mmCIF file of N, CA, C and O in Angstrom:
data_model
loop_
_atom_site.group_PDB
_atom_site.id
_atom_site.type_symbol
_atom_site.label_atom_id
_atom_site.label_comp_id
_atom_site.label_asym_id
_atom_site.label_seq_id
_atom_site.Cartn_x
_atom_site.Cartn_y
_atom_site.Cartn_z
ATOM 1 N N MET A 155 94.142 166.336 146.425
ATOM 2 C CA MET A 155 94.226 166.181 147.850
ATOM 3 C C MET A 155 95.074 167.311 148.432
ATOM 4 O O MET A 155 96.155 167.611 147.931
ATOM 5 N N LYS A 156 94.579 167.921 149.492
ATOM 6 C CA LYS A 156 95.270 169.042 150.127
ATOM 7 C C LYS A 156 96.442 168.533 150.962
ATOM 8 O O LYS A 156 96.310 167.552 151.695
ATOM 9 N N PRO A 157 97.613 169.194 150.850
ATOM 10 C CA PRO A 157 98.764 168.747 151.639
ATOM 11 C C PRO A 157 98.491 168.877 153.132
ATOM 12 O O PRO A 157 97.802 169.784 153.579
ATOM 13 N N LYS A 158 99.034 167.936 153.891
ATOM 14 C CA LYS A 158 98.847 167.922 155.334
ATOM 15 C C LYS A 158 99.737 168.991 155.965
ATOM 16 O O LYS A 158 100.917 169.093 155.669
ATOM 17 N N LYS A 159 99.136 169.823 156.829
ATOM 18 C CA LYS A 159 99.891 170.880 157.506
ATOM 19 C C LYS A 159 100.568 170.289 158.735
ATOM 20 O O LYS A 159 99.967 169.580 159.514
ATOM 21 N N THR A 160 101.855 170.596 158.887
ATOM 22 C CA THR A 160 102.610 170.147 160.041
ATOM 23 C C THR A 160 102.247 171.012 161.233
ATOM 24 O O THR A 160 102.301 172.232 161.161
ATOM 25 N N ILE A 161 101.868 170.367 162.336
ATOM 26 C CA ILE A 161 101.515 171.085 163.554
ATOM 27 C C ILE A 161 102.614 170.854 164.579
ATOM 28 O O ILE A 161 102.985 169.720 164.881
ATOM 29 N N LEU A 162 103.163 171.953 165.089
ATOM 30 C CA LEU A 162 104.249 171.881 166.057
ATOM 31 C C LEU A 162 103.868 172.574 167.349
ATOM 32 O O LEU A 162 103.026 173.465 167.364
ATOM 33 N N LEU A 163 104.529 172.168 168.422
ATOM 34 C CA LEU A 163 104.407 172.908 169.671
ATOM 35 C C LEU A 163 105.042 174.279 169.462
ATOM 36 O O LEU A 163 105.964 174.428 168.652
ATOM 37 N N PRO A 164 104.568 175.284 170.193
ATOM 38 C CA PRO A 164 105.127 176.631 170.016
ATOM 39 C C PRO A 164 106.643 176.687 170.201
ATOM 40 O O PRO A 164 107.324 177.397 169.463
ATOM 41 N N SER A 165 107.186 175.936 171.146
ATOM 42 C CA SER A 165 108.639 175.970 171.359
ATOM 43 C C SER A 165 109.388 175.389 170.162
ATOM 44 O O SER A 165 110.434 175.904 169.765
ATOM 45 N N ALA A 166 108.839 174.345 169.555
ATOM 46 C CA ALA A 166 109.462 173.756 168.367
ATOM 47 C C ALA A 166 109.354 174.713 167.182
ATOM 48 O O ALA A 166 110.291 174.848 166.385
ATOM 49 N N GLU A 167 108.224 175.382 167.093
ATOM 50 C CA GLU A 167 108.030 176.367 166.028
ATOM 51 C C GLU A 167 109.052 177.502 166.163
ATOM 52 O O GLU A 167 109.662 177.927 165.178
ATOM 53 N N ASN A 168 109.247 177.963 167.392
ATOM 54 C CA ASN A 168 110.227 179.028 167.643
ATOM 55 C C ASN A 168 111.641 178.569 167.321
ATOM 56 O O ASN A 168 112.445 179.345 166.800
ATOM 57 N N THR A 169 111.954 177.319 167.625
ATOM 58 C CA THR A 169 113.282 176.773 167.321
ATOM 59 C C THR A 169 113.535 176.794 165.818
ATOM 60 O O THR A 169 114.608 177.201 165.369
ATOM 61 N N LEU A 170 112.558 176.352 165.042
ATOM 62 C CA LEU A 170 112.715 176.358 163.586
ATOM 63 C C LEU A 170 112.847 177.777 163.039
ATOM 64 O O LEU A 170 113.657 178.029 162.139
ATOM 65 N N LYS A 171 112.075 178.700 163.589
ATOM 66 C CA LYS A 171 112.164 180.090 163.139
ATOM 67 C C LYS A 171 113.549 180.662 163.448
ATOM 68 O O LYS A 171 114.132 181.365 162.627
ATOM 69 N N GLU A 172 114.069 180.336 164.622
ATOM 70 C CA GLU A 172 115.408 180.818 164.979
ATOM 71 C C GLU A 172 116.469 180.193 164.079
ATOM 72 O O GLU A 172 117.396 180.871 163.635
ATOM 73 N N LEU A 173 116.324 178.894 163.788
ATOM 74 C CA LEU A 173 117.252 178.222 162.877
ATOM 75 C C LEU A 173 117.227 178.893 161.508
ATOM 76 O O LEU A 173 118.276 179.213 160.936
ATOM 77 N N GLY A 174 116.044 179.138 160.984
ATOM 78 C CA GLY A 174 115.912 179.791 159.683
ATOM 79 C C GLY A 174 116.539 181.170 159.681
ATOM 80 O O GLY A 174 117.256 181.543 158.744
ATOM 81 N N SER A 175 116.298 181.913 160.737
ATOM 82 C CA SER A 175 116.875 183.251 160.857
ATOM 83 C C SER A 175 118.401 183.185 160.921
ATOM 84 O O SER A 175 119.089 183.987 160.273
ATOM 85 N N ASN A 176 118.923 182.231 161.681
ATOM 86 C CA ASN A 176 120.379 182.058 161.773
ATOM 87 C C ASN A 176 120.978 181.697 160.417
ATOM 88 O O ASN A 176 122.060 182.181 160.060
ATOM 89 N N MET A 177 120.277 180.863 159.657
ATOM 90 C CA MET A 177 120.767 180.469 158.338
ATOM 91 C C MET A 177 120.755 181.665 157.382
ATOM 92 O O MET A 177 121.680 181.839 156.588
ATOM 93 N N LYS A 178 119.725 182.494 157.484
ATOM 94 C CA LYS A 178 119.659 183.691 156.640
ATOM 95 C C LYS A 178 120.810 184.639 156.980
ATOM 96 O O LYS A 178 121.470 185.176 156.079
ATOM 97 N N LEU A 179 121.057 184.833 158.272
ATOM 98 C CA LEU A 179 122.173 185.690 158.681
ATOM 99 C C LEU A 179 123.510 185.135 158.188
ATOM 100 O O LEU A 179 124.364 185.890 157.716
ATOM 101 N N ALA A 180 123.682 183.817 158.283
ATOM 102 C CA ALA A 180 124.921 183.188 157.808
ATOM 103 C C ALA A 180 125.101 183.423 156.310
ATOM 104 O O ALA A 180 126.203 183.707 155.841
ATOM 105 N N ARG A 181 124.004 183.315 155.555
ATOM 106 C CA ARG A 181 124.069 183.567 154.105
ATOM 107 C C ARG A 181 124.484 185.011 153.833
ATOM 108 O O ARG A 181 125.369 185.268 153.010
ATOM 109 N N LYS A 182 123.864 185.926 154.538
ATOM 110 C CA LYS A 182 124.167 187.344 154.314
ATOM 111 C C LYS A 182 125.589 187.689 154.752
ATOM 112 O O LYS A 182 126.257 188.491 154.101
ATOM 113 N N ARG A 183 126.058 187.086 155.838
ATOM 114 C CA ARG A 183 127.439 187.328 156.278
ATOM 115 C C ARG A 183 128.431 186.892 155.202
ATOM 116 O O ARG A 183 129.506 187.455 155.069
ATOM 117 N N ARG A 184 128.068 185.857 154.477
ATOM 118 C CA ARG A 184 128.929 185.339 153.413
ATOM 119 C C ARG A 184 128.725 186.101 152.104
ATOM 120 O O ARG A 184 129.332 185.775 151.088
ATOM 121 N N ARG A 185 127.834 187.053 152.146
ATOM 122 C CA ARG A 185 127.506 187.883 150.984
ATOM 123 C C ARG A 185 127.065 187.047 149.788
ATOM 124 O O ARG A 185 127.463 187.292 148.643
ATOM 125 N N LEU A 186 126.242 186.057 150.098
ATOM 126 C CA LEU A 186 125.667 185.220 149.055
ATOM 127 C C LEU A 186 124.211 185.619 148.862
ATOM 128 O O LEU A 186 123.496 185.888 149.836
ATOM 129 N N THR A 187 123.783 185.651 147.620
ATOM 130 C CA THR A 187 122.373 185.949 147.351
ATOM 131 C C THR A 187 121.547 184.688 147.562
ATOM 132 O O THR A 187 122.076 183.555 147.562
ATOM 133 N N ALA A 188 120.256 184.892 147.718
ATOM 134 C CA ALA A 188 119.344 183.757 147.856
ATOM 135 C C ALA A 188 119.408 182.882 146.601
ATOM 136 O O ALA A 188 119.379 181.654 146.694
ATOM 137 N N ASP A 189 119.524 183.515 145.443
ATOM 138 C CA ASP A 189 119.615 182.751 144.186
ATOM 139 C C ASP A 189 120.870 181.868 144.167
ATOM 140 O O ASP A 189 120.809 180.714 143.743
ATOM 141 N N GLN A 190 121.992 182.425 144.618
ATOM 142 C CA GLN A 190 123.242 181.649 144.628
ATOM 143 C C GLN A 190 123.134 180.435 145.553
ATOM 144 O O GLN A 190 123.514 179.320 145.169
ATOM 145 N N VAL A 191 122.625 180.645 146.755
ATOM 146 C CA VAL A 191 122.522 179.541 147.720
ATOM 147 C C VAL A 191 121.536 178.496 147.228
ATOM 148 O O VAL A 191 121.813 177.293 147.279
ATOM 149 N N ALA A 192 120.403 178.935 146.737
ATOM 150 C CA ALA A 192 119.398 177.991 146.231
ATOM 151 C C ALA A 192 119.966 177.149 145.093
ATOM 152 O O ALA A 192 119.808 175.922 145.082
ATOM 153 N N GLU A 193 120.643 177.797 144.164
ATOM 154 C CA GLU A 193 121.225 177.066 143.032
ATOM 155 C C GLU A 193 122.267 176.055 143.506
ATOM 156 O O GLU A 193 122.254 174.901 143.092
ATOM 157 N N ARG A 194 123.152 176.469 144.388
ATOM 158 C CA ARG A 194 124.199 175.575 144.889
ATOM 159 C C ARG A 194 123.628 174.435 145.722
ATOM 160 O O ARG A 194 124.190 173.338 145.752
ATOM 161 N N ALA A 195 122.516 174.695 146.403
ATOM 162 C CA ALA A 195 121.885 173.656 147.228
ATOM 163 C C ALA A 195 120.976 172.750 146.408
ATOM 164 O O ALA A 195 120.519 171.723 146.902
ATOM 165 N N GLY A 196 120.712 173.144 145.171
ATOM 166 C CA GLY A 196 119.839 172.333 144.313
ATOM 167 C C GLY A 196 118.377 172.414 144.713
ATOM 168 O O GLY A 196 117.621 171.453 144.565
ATOM 169 N N ILE A 197 117.975 173.569 145.223
ATOM 170 C CA ILE A 197 116.586 173.774 145.624
ATOM 171 C C ILE A 197 116.063 175.042 144.954
ATOM 172 O O ILE A 197 116.827 175.855 144.448
ATOM 173 N N ALA A 198 114.755 175.201 144.969
ATOM 174 C CA ALA A 198 114.146 176.415 144.424
ATOM 175 C C ALA A 198 114.373 177.580 145.379
ATOM 176 O O ALA A 198 114.499 177.392 146.591
ATOM 177 N N ARG A 199 114.413 178.769 144.833
ATOM 178 C CA ARG A 199 114.578 179.963 145.668
ATOM 179 C C ARG A 199 113.440 180.061 146.671
ATOM 180 O O ARG A 199 113.632 180.460 147.819
ATOM 181 N N SER A 200 112.239 179.671 146.254
ATOM 182 C CA SER A 200 111.084 179.713 147.163
ATOM 183 C C SER A 200 111.270 178.760 148.344
ATOM 184 O O SER A 200 110.837 179.051 149.459
ATOM 185 N N THR A 201 111.936 177.631 148.103
ATOM 186 C CA THR A 201 112.222 176.693 149.190
ATOM 187 C C THR A 201 113.211 177.307 150.167
ATOM 188 O O THR A 201 113.053 177.184 151.387
ATOM 189 N N LEU A 202 114.221 177.997 149.649
ATOM 190 C CA LEU A 202 115.174 178.677 150.519
ATOM 191 C C LEU A 202 114.456 179.731 151.362
ATOM 192 O O LEU A 202 114.725 179.866 152.559
ATOM 193 N N GLN A 203 113.535 180.445 150.765
ATOM 194 C CA GLN A 203 112.778 181.451 151.513
ATOM 195 C C GLN A 203 111.988 180.789 152.651
ATOM 196 O O GLN A 203 111.932 181.325 153.754
ATOM 197 N N LEU A 204 111.407 179.628 152.377
ATOM 198 C CA LEU A 204 110.678 178.899 153.423
ATOM 199 C C LEU A 204 111.624 178.443 154.534
ATOM 200 O O LEU A 204 111.290 178.528 155.720
ATOM 201 N N ILE A 205 112.809 177.976 154.151
ATOM 202 C CA ILE A 205 113.814 177.553 155.135
ATOM 203 C C ILE A 205 114.191 178.730 156.024
ATOM 204 O O ILE A 205 114.254 178.602 157.251
ATOM 205 N N GLU A 206 114.429 179.866 155.422
ATOM 206 C CA GLU A 206 114.853 181.039 156.175
ATOM 207 C C GLU A 206 113.741 181.590 157.065
ATOM 208 O O GLU A 206 114.001 182.364 157.975
ATOM 209 N N LYS A 207 112.516 181.159 156.821
ATOM 210 C CA LYS A 207 111.389 181.516 157.692
ATOM 211 C C LYS A 207 111.148 180.432 158.746
ATOM 212 O O LYS A 207 110.314 180.604 159.629
ATOM 213 N N GLY A 208 111.856 179.300 158.606
ATOM 214 C CA GLY A 208 111.692 178.205 159.557
ATOM 215 C C GLY A 208 110.452 177.374 159.305
ATOM 216 O O GLY A 208 109.853 176.835 160.235
ATOM 217 N N ASP A 209 110.078 177.226 158.064
ATOM 218 C CA ASP A 209 108.880 176.458 157.712
ATOM 219 C C ASP A 209 109.073 174.972 158.028
ATOM 220 O O ASP A 209 110.029 174.355 157.567
ATOM 221 N N PRO A 210 108.156 174.376 158.820
ATOM 222 C CA PRO A 210 108.289 172.966 159.198
ATOM 223 C C PRO A 210 107.960 171.981 158.076
ATOM 224 O O PRO A 210 108.261 170.799 158.186
ATOM 225 N N GLY A 211 107.390 172.476 156.990
ATOM 226 C CA GLY A 211 107.009 171.603 155.890
ATOM 227 C C GLY A 211 108.142 171.294 154.919
ATOM 228 O O GLY A 211 108.001 170.450 154.040
ATOM 229 N N VAL A 212 109.277 171.978 155.086
ATOM 230 C CA VAL A 212 110.415 171.769 154.196
ATOM 231 C C VAL A 212 111.198 170.540 154.675
ATOM 232 O O VAL A 212 111.433 170.381 155.870
ATOM 233 N N ALA A 213 111.600 169.702 153.738
ATOM 234 C CA ALA A 213 112.350 168.485 154.078
ATOM 235 C C ALA A 213 113.657 168.832 154.789
ATOM 236 O O ALA A 213 114.344 169.799 154.436
ATOM 237 N N MET A 214 113.984 168.023 155.773
ATOM 238 C CA MET A 214 115.220 168.237 156.520
ATOM 239 C C MET A 214 116.428 168.193 155.592
ATOM 240 O O MET A 214 117.410 168.911 155.813
ATOM 241 N N SER A 215 116.352 167.390 154.553
ATOM 242 C CA SER A 215 117.478 167.301 153.619
ATOM 243 C C SER A 215 117.751 168.644 152.948
ATOM 244 O O SER A 215 118.898 168.982 152.669
ATOM 245 N N SER A 216 116.714 169.440 152.742
ATOM 246 C CA SER A 216 116.912 170.767 152.158
ATOM 247 C C SER A 216 117.605 171.693 153.146
ATOM 248 O O SER A 216 118.485 172.469 152.763
ATOM 249 N N TYR A 217 117.237 171.596 154.405
ATOM 250 C CA TYR A 217 117.929 172.377 155.442
ATOM 251 C C TYR A 217 119.412 171.998 155.453
ATOM 252 O O TYR A 217 120.288 172.859 155.496
ATOM 253 N N VAL A 218 119.695 170.692 155.408
ATOM 254 C CA VAL A 218 121.085 170.216 155.452
ATOM 255 C C VAL A 218 121.852 170.674 154.216
ATOM 256 O O VAL A 218 123.018 171.062 154.312
ATOM 257 N N GLN A 219 121.220 170.646 153.047
ATOM 258 C CA GLN A 219 121.881 171.095 151.820
ATOM 259 C C GLN A 219 122.296 172.563 151.937
ATOM 260 O O GLN A 219 123.399 172.935 151.544
ATOM 261 N N VAL A 220 121.421 173.387 152.489
ATOM 262 C CA VAL A 220 121.738 174.807 152.647
ATOM 263 C C VAL A 220 122.873 174.964 153.658
ATOM 264 O O VAL A 220 123.805 175.748 153.433
ATOM 265 N N LEU A 221 122.825 174.214 154.762
ATOM 266 C CA LEU A 221 123.920 174.262 155.735
ATOM 267 C C LEU A 221 125.242 173.877 155.067
ATOM 268 O O LEU A 221 126.279 174.488 155.331
ATOM 269 N N PHE A 222 125.213 172.888 154.189
ATOM 270 C CA PHE A 222 126.412 172.459 153.469
ATOM 271 C C PHE A 222 126.950 173.605 152.604
ATOM 272 O O PHE A 222 128.144 173.890 152.619
ATOM 273 N N VAL A 223 126.074 174.241 151.874
ATOM 274 C CA VAL A 223 126.483 175.357 151.010
ATOM 275 C C VAL A 223 127.114 176.476 151.840
ATOM 276 O O VAL A 223 128.074 177.112 151.417
ATOM 277 N N LEU A 224 126.584 176.676 153.045
ATOM 278 C CA LEU A 224 127.101 177.734 153.918
ATOM 279 C C LEU A 224 128.341 177.300 154.704
ATOM 280 O O LEU A 224 128.930 178.096 155.430
ATOM 281 N N GLY A 225 128.722 176.029 154.557
ATOM 282 C CA GLY A 225 129.881 175.523 155.287
ATOM 283 C C GLY A 225 129.579 175.232 156.742
ATOM 284 O O GLY A 225 130.484 175.202 157.576
ATOM 285 N N LEU A 226 128.304 175.012 157.044
ATOM 286 C CA LEU A 226 127.885 174.775 158.422
ATOM 287 C C LEU A 226 127.295 173.381 158.639
ATOM 288 O O LEU A 226 126.677 173.125 159.669
ATOM 289 N N ASP A 227 127.492 172.487 157.694
ATOM 290 C CA ASP A 227 126.879 171.163 157.787
ATOM 291 C C ASP A 227 127.390 170.351 158.971
ATOM 292 O O ASP A 227 126.682 169.503 159.500
ATOM 293 N N LYS A 228 128.603 170.606 159.424
ATOM 294 C CA LYS A 228 129.149 169.854 160.569
ATOM 295 C C LYS A 228 128.414 170.223 161.855
ATOM 296 O O LYS A 228 128.386 169.442 162.807
ATOM 297 N N ASP A 229 127.818 171.408 161.891
ATOM 298 C CA ASP A 229 127.076 171.831 163.083
ATOM 299 C C ASP A 229 125.918 170.888 163.400
ATOM 300 O O ASP A 229 125.573 170.706 164.561
ATOM 301 N N ILE A 230 125.333 170.298 162.389
ATOM 302 C CA ILE A 230 124.190 169.415 162.617
ATOM 303 C C ILE A 230 124.605 168.152 163.389
ATOM 304 O O ILE A 230 123.794 167.551 164.081
ATOM 305 N N MET A 231 125.880 167.810 163.317
ATOM 306 C CA MET A 231 126.370 166.636 164.043
ATOM 307 C C MET A 231 126.438 166.898 165.554
ATOM 308 O O MET A 231 126.568 165.967 166.345
ATOM 309 N N LYS A 232 126.315 168.150 165.947
ATOM 310 C CA LYS A 232 126.333 168.498 167.370
ATOM 311 C C LYS A 232 124.986 168.239 168.043
ATOM 312 O O LYS A 232 124.906 168.177 169.263
ATOM 313 N N VAL A 233 123.943 168.086 167.230
ATOM 314 C CA VAL A 233 122.613 167.860 167.777
ATOM 315 C C VAL A 233 122.586 166.515 168.514
ATOM 316 O O VAL A 233 122.946 165.483 167.958
ATOM 317 N N ALA A 234 122.211 166.558 169.763
ATOM 318 C CA ALA A 234 122.078 165.388 170.638
ATOM 319 C C ALA A 234 123.397 164.659 170.895
ATOM 320 O O ALA A 234 123.400 163.551 171.425
ATOM 321 N N ALA A 235 124.528 165.269 170.528
ATOM 322 C CA ALA A 235 125.826 164.646 170.798
ATOM 323 C C ALA A 235 126.076 164.586 172.302
ATOM 324 O O ALA A 235 126.610 163.614 172.816
ATOM 325 N N ASP A 236 125.683 165.640 172.997
ATOM 326 C CA ASP A 236 125.785 165.678 174.446
ATOM 327 C C ASP A 236 124.361 165.573 174.982
ATOM 328 O O ASP A 236 123.550 166.459 174.760
ATOM 329 N N ASP A 237 124.058 164.492 175.678
ATOM 330 C CA ASP A 237 122.694 164.206 176.104
ATOM 331 C C ASP A 237 122.632 163.984 177.614
ATOM 332 O O ASP A 237 122.499 162.851 178.085
ATOM 333 N N PRO A 238 122.748 165.053 178.418
ATOM 334 C CA PRO A 238 122.751 164.901 179.870
ATOM 335 C C PRO A 238 121.485 164.237 180.418
ATOM 336 O O PRO A 238 121.560 163.376 181.290
ATOM 337 N N LEU A 239 120.325 164.616 179.899
ATOM 338 C CA LEU A 239 119.082 164.014 180.382
ATOM 339 C C LEU A 239 119.044 162.525 180.067
ATOM 340 O O LEU A 239 118.704 161.714 180.930
ATOM 341 N N GLY A 240 119.417 162.161 178.852
ATOM 342 C CA GLY A 240 119.430 160.741 178.473
ATOM 343 C C GLY A 240 120.365 159.935 179.352
ATOM 344 O O GLY A 240 120.047 158.812 179.756
ATOM 345 N N ARG A 241 121.527 160.503 179.664
ATOM 346 C CA ARG A 241 122.485 159.802 180.541
ATOM 347 C C ARG A 241 121.921 159.633 181.950
ATOM 348 O O ARG A 241 122.052 158.576 182.554
ATOM 349 N N LYS A 242 121.273 160.667 182.468
ATOM 350 C CA LYS A 242 120.684 160.580 183.810
ATOM 351 C C LYS A 242 119.585 159.520 183.853
ATOM 352 O O LYS A 242 119.497 158.740 184.810
ATOM 353 N N LEU A 243 118.751 159.503 182.837
ATOM 354 C CA LEU A 243 117.681 158.500 182.776
ATOM 355 C C LEU A 243 118.251 157.088 182.700
ATOM 356 O O LEU A 243 117.778 156.179 183.381
ATOM 357 N N GLU A 244 119.276 156.907 181.880
ATOM 358 C CA GLU A 244 119.908 155.595 181.741
ATOM 359 C C GLU A 244 120.602 155.194 183.040
ATOM 360 O O GLU A 244 120.495 154.044 183.473
ATOM 361 N N ASP A 245 121.300 156.124 183.691
ATOM 362 C CA ASP A 245 121.962 155.827 184.958
ATOM 363 C C ASP A 245 120.945 155.432 186.020
ATOM 364 O O ASP A 245 121.160 154.490 186.786
ATOM 365 N N ALA A 246 119.819 156.148 186.080
ATOM 366 C CA ALA A 246 118.773 155.817 187.048
ATOM 367 C C ALA A 246 118.217 154.422 186.785
ATOM 368 O O ALA A 246 117.980 153.649 187.713
ATOM 369 N N ARG A 247 118.019 154.096 185.510
ATOM 370 C CA ARG A 247 117.512 152.766 185.156
ATOM 371 C C ARG A 247 118.518 151.697 185.544
ATOM 372 O O ARG A 247 118.168 150.662 186.100
ATOM 373 N N LEU A 248 119.802 151.955 185.280
ATOM 374 C CA LEU A 248 120.842 150.977 185.612
ATOM 375 C C LEU A 248 120.971 150.795 187.124
ATOM 376 O O LEU A 248 121.159 149.676 187.595
ATOM 377 N N LEU A 249 120.881 151.875 187.864
ATOM 378 C CA LEU A 249 120.957 151.782 189.322
ATOM 379 C C LEU A 249 119.779 151.003 189.888
ATOM 380 O O LEU A 249 119.938 150.197 190.804
ATOM 381 N N LYS A 250 118.601 151.254 189.337
ATOM 382 C CA LYS A 250 117.395 150.557 189.780
ATOM 383 C C LYS A 250 117.497 149.066 189.450
ATOM 384 O O LYS A 250 117.154 148.211 190.243
ATOM 385 N N LYS A 251 117.995 148.761 188.265
ATOM 386 C CA LYS A 251 118.128 147.376 187.790
ATOM 387 C C LYS A 251 119.197 146.626 188.586
ATOM 388 O O LYS A 251 119.077 145.447 188.850
ATOM 389 N N GLY A 252 120.258 147.326 188.988
ATOM 390 C CA GLY A 252 121.386 146.696 189.656
ATOM 391 C C GLY A 252 121.221 146.521 191.157
ATOM 392 O O GLY A 252 122.135 146.089 191.834
ATOM 393 N N ASN A 253 120.086 146.902 191.734
ATOM 394 C CA ASN A 253 119.896 146.782 193.178
ATOM 395 C C ASN A 253 120.158 145.424 193.647
ATOM 396 O O ASN A 253 120.100 144.459 193.782
#
């Protein structure tokens, strides 16, 4: 059976590519080889290459493992921590409900 290809919106695809590029730059700034990061993250070097290209088919846990190796795992906790749109939607719902 052929693996299912993940289809993303172009903006989501660009986000993943930028994330992968940022992770590659972080690795190089730390002067770590792809082999070193892959080994420390417990993934194949080919998987790291896919991550650094922003491949959507790679498990999120592999992305997180690489971030951990690079000392950037806490950055993922910033995702959706500040949610202005969600707060506005909730406030509008509460105001409408409280009339």
